[in-house]
């Protein structure tokens, strides 16, 4: 018997920016606002993409936020407002499995104090 899919307990939300300082600012702002329990910065990565009718190559820093589905809209709005890219990458991937203790910690850290 098919069961309806439940909302994922957690989301991993990814964005990129063009400097380590900007990555730290985006990460810290989201965590301070409790829109994400944590953020991990990975760098540098090389991005290759179409932009304004050209193929661009850029060095970027990735920020991976751990959050809940309930916080996604506010996190996306925060990142959009704080980001200096015209069209920032903001994508969410559902976490389909994870430890119960970690999921509880993410939920606790994204709840209003």
JSON list of N, CA, C and O in Angstrom, two decimals, residues 79-103:
[
{"chain": "A", "resi": 79, "resn": "UNK", "atom": "N", "xyz": [18.77, 34.93, 2.70]},
{"chain": "A", "resi": 79, "resn": "UNK", "atom": "CA", "xyz": [19.91, 34.80, 1.79]},
{"chain": "A", "resi": 79, "resn": "UNK", "atom": "C", "xyz": [19.75, 35.70, 0.58]},
{"chain": "A", "resi": 79, "resn": "UNK", "atom": "O", "xyz": [20.71, 36.33, 0.13]},
{"chain": "A", "resi": 80, "resn": "UNK", "atom": "N", "xyz": [18.55, 35.79, 0.05]},
{"chain": "A", "resi": 80, "resn": "UNK", "atom": "CA", "xyz": [18.30, 36.65, -1.11]},
{"chain": "A", "resi": 80, "resn": "UNK", "atom": "C", "xyz": [18.58, 38.11, -0.76]},
{"chain": "A", "resi": 80, "resn": "UNK", "atom": "O", "xyz": [19.21, 38.84, -1.53]},
{"chain": "A", "resi": 81, "resn": "UNK", "atom": "N", "xyz": [18.14, 38.54, 0.41]},
{"chain": "A", "resi": 81, "resn": "UNK", "atom": "CA", "xyz": [18.36, 39.94, 0.84]},
{"chain": "A", "resi": 81, "resn": "UNK", "atom": "C", "xyz": [19.82, 40.22, 1.14]},
{"chain": "A", "resi": 81, "resn": "UNK", "atom": "O", "xyz": [20.32, 41.32, 0.84]},
{"chain": "A", "resi": 82, "resn": "UNK", "atom": "N", "xyz": [20.52, 39.26, 1.74]},
{"chain": "A", "resi": 82, "resn": "UNK", "atom": "CA", "xyz": [21.90, 39.48, 2.18]},
{"chain": "A", "resi": 82, "resn": "UNK", "atom": "C", "xyz": [22.93, 39.24, 1.07]},
{"chain": "A", "resi": 82, "resn": "UNK", "atom": "O", "xyz": [24.07, 39.69, 1.18]},
{"chain": "A", "resi": 83, "resn": "UNK", "atom": "N", "xyz": [22.53, 38.55, 0.03]},
{"chain": "A", "resi": 83, "resn": "UNK", "atom": "CA", "xyz": [23.46, 38.15, -1.03]},
{"chain": "A", "resi": 83, "resn": "UNK", "atom": "C", "xyz": [23.69, 39.29, -2.02]},
{"chain": "A", "resi": 83, "resn": "UNK", "atom": "O", "xyz": [22.78, 40.06, -2.30]},
{"chain": "A", "resi": 84, "resn": "UNK", "atom": "N", "xyz": [24.91, 39.39, -2.55]},
{"chain": "A", "resi": 84, "resn": "UNK", "atom": "CA", "xyz": [25.18, 40.43, -3.54]},
{"chain": "A", "resi": 84, "resn": "UNK", "atom": "C", "xyz": [25.12, 39.93, -4.98]},
{"chain": "A", "resi": 84, "resn": "UNK", "atom": "O", "xyz": [25.31, 40.71, -5.90]},
{"chain": "A", "resi": 85, "resn": "UNK", "atom": "N", "xyz": [24.81, 38.66, -5.20]},
{"chain": "A", "resi": 85, "resn": "UNK", "atom": "CA", "xyz": [24.64, 38.15, -6.57]},
{"chain": "A", "resi": 85, "resn": "UNK", "atom": "C", "xyz": [23.25, 38.57, -7.07]},
{"chain": "A", "resi": 85, "resn": "UNK", "atom": "O", "xyz": [22.30, 38.61, -6.30]},
{"chain": "A", "resi": 86, "resn": "UNK", "atom": "N", "xyz": [23.14, 38.82, -8.38]},
{"chain": "A", "resi": 86, "resn": "UNK", "atom": "CA", "xyz": [21.84, 39.12, -8.97]},
{"chain": "A", "resi": 86, "resn": "UNK", "atom": "C", "xyz": [20.90, 37.93, -8.85]},
{"chain": "A", "resi": 86, "resn": "UNK", "atom": "O", "xyz": [19.70, 38.10, -8.57]},
{"chain": "A", "resi": 87, "resn": "UNK", "atom": "N", "xyz": [21.42, 36.74, -9.10]},
{"chain": "A", "resi": 87, "resn": "UNK", "atom": "CA", "xyz": [20.63, 35.51, -9.04]},
{"chain": "A", "resi": 87, "resn": "UNK", "atom": "C", "xyz": [21.40, 34.47, -8.25]},
{"chain": "A", "resi": 87, "resn": "UNK", "atom": "O", "xyz": [22.08, 33.61, -8.82]},
{"chain": "A", "resi": 88, "resn": "UNK", "atom": "N", "xyz": [21.37, 34.55, -6.93]},
{"chain": "A", "resi": 88, "resn": "UNK", "atom": "CA", "xyz": [22.15, 33.60, -6.14]},
{"chain": "A", "resi": 88, "resn": "UNK", "atom": "C", "xyz": [21.58, 32.18, -6.25]},
{"chain": "A", "resi": 88, "resn": "UNK", "atom": "O", "xyz": [20.37, 31.99, -6.35]},
{"chain": "A", "resi": 89, "resn": "UNK", "atom": "N", "xyz": [22.48, 31.23, -6.25]},
{"chain": "A", "resi": 89, "resn": "UNK", "atom": "CA", "xyz": [22.08, 29.83, -6.15]},
{"chain": "A", "resi": 89, "resn": "UNK", "atom": "C", "xyz": [21.57, 29.60, -4.73]},
{"chain": "A", "resi": 89, "resn": "UNK", "atom": "O", "xyz": [22.29, 29.83, -3.77]},
{"chain": "A", "resi": 90, "resn": "UNK", "atom": "N", "xyz": [20.33, 29.19, -4.62]},
{"chain": "A", "resi": 90, "resn": "UNK", "atom": "CA", "xyz": [19.77, 28.78, -3.32]},
{"chain": "A", "resi": 90, "resn": "UNK", "atom": "C", "xyz": [18.95, 27.54, -3.62]},
{"chain": "A", "resi": 90, "resn": "UNK", "atom": "O", "xyz": [17.88, 27.63, -4.23]},
{"chain": "A", "resi": 91, "resn": "UNK", "atom": "N", "xyz": [19.48, 26.39, -3.26]},
{"chain": "A", "resi": 91, "resn": "UNK", "atom": "CA", "xyz": [18.79, 25.13, -3.52]},
{"chain": "A", "resi": 91, "resn": "UNK", "atom": "C", "xyz": [18.71, 24.31, -2.25]},
{"chain": "A", "resi": 91, "resn": "UNK", "atom": "O", "xyz": [19.63, 24.32, -1.44]},
{"chain": "A", "resi": 92, "resn": "UNK", "atom": "N", "xyz": [17.60, 23.62, -2.09]},
{"chain": "A", "resi": 92, "resn": "UNK", "atom": "CA", "xyz": [17.39, 22.79, -0.90]},
{"chain": "A", "resi": 92, "resn": "UNK", "atom": "C", "xyz": [17.29, 21.34, -1.32]},
{"chain": "A", "resi": 92, "resn": "UNK", "atom": "O", "xyz": [16.61, 21.01, -2.30]},
{"chain": "A", "resi": 93, "resn": "UNK", "atom": "N", "xyz": [17.94, 20.49, -0.57]},
{"chain": "A", "resi": 93, "resn": "UNK", "atom": "CA", "xyz": [17.89, 19.05, -0.78]},
{"chain": "A", "resi": 93, "resn": "UNK", "atom": "C", "xyz": [17.31, 18.43, 0.48]},
{"chain": "A", "resi": 93, "resn": "UNK", "atom": "O", "xyz": [17.80, 18.70, 1.59]},
{"chain": "A", "resi": 94, "resn": "UNK", "atom": "N", "xyz": [16.29, 17.59, 0.35]},
{"chain": "A", "resi": 94, "resn": "UNK", "atom": "CA", "xyz": [15.76, 16.94, 1.55]},
{"chain": "A", "resi": 94, "resn": "UNK", "atom": "C", "xyz": [16.76, 15.93, 2.10]},
{"chain": "A", "resi": 94, "resn": "UNK", "atom": "O", "xyz": [17.44, 15.24, 1.34]},
{"chain": "A", "resi": 95, "resn": "UNK", "atom": "N", "xyz": [16.86, 15.89, 3.40]},
{"chain": "A", "resi": 95, "resn": "UNK", "atom": "CA", "xyz": [17.67, 14.87, 4.08]},
{"chain": "A", "resi": 95, "resn": "UNK", "atom": "C", "xyz": [16.71, 13.72, 4.36]},
{"chain": "A", "resi": 95, "resn": "UNK", "atom": "O", "xyz": [15.81, 13.86, 5.18]},
{"chain": "A", "resi": 96, "resn": "UNK", "atom": "N", "xyz": [16.88, 12.63, 3.66]},
{"chain": "A", "resi": 96, "resn": "UNK", "atom": "CA", "xyz": [15.93, 11.52, 3.77]},
{"chain": "A", "resi": 96, "resn": "UNK", "atom": "C", "xyz": [16.25, 10.58, 4.92]},
{"chain": "A", "resi": 96, "resn": "UNK", "atom": "O", "xyz": [15.36, 9.86, 5.39]},
{"chain": "A", "resi": 97, "resn": "UNK", "atom": "N", "xyz": [17.48, 10.58, 5.38]},
{"chain": "A", "resi": 97, "resn": "UNK", "atom": "CA", "xyz": [17.86, 9.78, 6.54]},
{"chain": "A", "resi": 97, "resn": "UNK", "atom": "C", "xyz": [18.88, 10.56, 7.35]},
{"chain": "A", "resi": 97, "resn": "UNK", "atom": "O", "xyz": [19.68, 11.31, 6.79]},
{"chain": "A", "resi": 98, "resn": "UNK", "atom": "N", "xyz": [18.88, 10.37, 8.64]},
{"chain": "A", "resi": 98, "resn": "UNK", "atom": "CA", "xyz": [19.85, 11.01, 9.51]},
{"chain": "A", "resi": 98, "resn": "UNK", "atom": "C", "xyz": [19.61, 10.57, 10.94]},
{"chain": "A", "resi": 98, "resn": "UNK", "atom": "O", "xyz": [18.56, 10.01, 11.25]},
{"chain": "A", "resi": 99, "resn": "UNK", "atom": "N", "xyz": [20.58, 10.81, 11.78]},
{"chain": "A", "resi": 99, "resn": "UNK", "atom": "CA", "xyz": [20.41, 10.39, 13.17]},
{"chain": "A", "resi": 99, "resn": "UNK", "atom": "C", "xyz": [19.32, 11.20, 13.84]},
{"chain": "A", "resi": 99, "resn": "UNK", "atom": "O", "xyz": [19.17, 12.41, 13.61]},
{"chain": "A", "resi": 100, "resn": "UNK", "atom": "N", "xyz": [18.55, 10.55, 14.68]},
{"chain": "A", "resi": 100, "resn": "UNK", "atom": "CA", "xyz": [17.45, 11.21, 15.40]},
{"chain": "A", "resi": 100, "resn": "UNK", "atom": "C", "xyz": [18.00, 12.32, 16.30]},
{"chain": "A", "resi": 100, "resn": "UNK", "atom": "O", "xyz": [17.40, 13.39, 16.41]},
{"chain": "A", "resi": 101, "resn": "UNK", "atom": "N", "xyz": [19.14, 12.07, 16.92]},
{"chain": "A", "resi": 101, "resn": "UNK", "atom": "CA", "xyz": [19.71, 13.07, 17.82]},
{"chain": "A", "resi": 101, "resn": "UNK", "atom": "C", "xyz": [20.12, 14.32, 17.05]},
{"chain": "A", "resi": 101, "resn": "UNK", "atom": "O", "xyz": [19.90, 15.45, 17.51]},
{"chain": "A", "resi": 102, "resn": "UNK", "atom": "N", "xyz": [20.72, 14.15, 15.87]},
{"chain": "A", "resi": 102, "resn": "UNK", "atom": "CA", "xyz": [21.12, 15.32, 15.07]},
{"chain": "A", "resi": 102, "resn": "UNK", "atom": "C", "xyz": [19.90, 16.08, 14.59]},
{"chain": "A", "resi": 102, "resn": "UNK", "atom": "O", "xyz": [19.86, 17.31, 14.66]},
{"chain": "A", "resi": 103, "resn": "UNK", "atom": "N", "xyz": [18.89, 15.37, 14.12]},
{"chain": "A", "resi": 103, "resn": "UNK", "atom": "CA", "xyz": [17.66, 16.03, 13.66]},
{"chain": "A", "resi": 103, "resn": "UNK", "atom": "C", "xyz": [17.02, 16.81, 14.80]},
{"chain": "A", "resi": 103, "resn": "UNK", "atom": "O", "xyz": [16.55, 17.94, 14.60]}
]
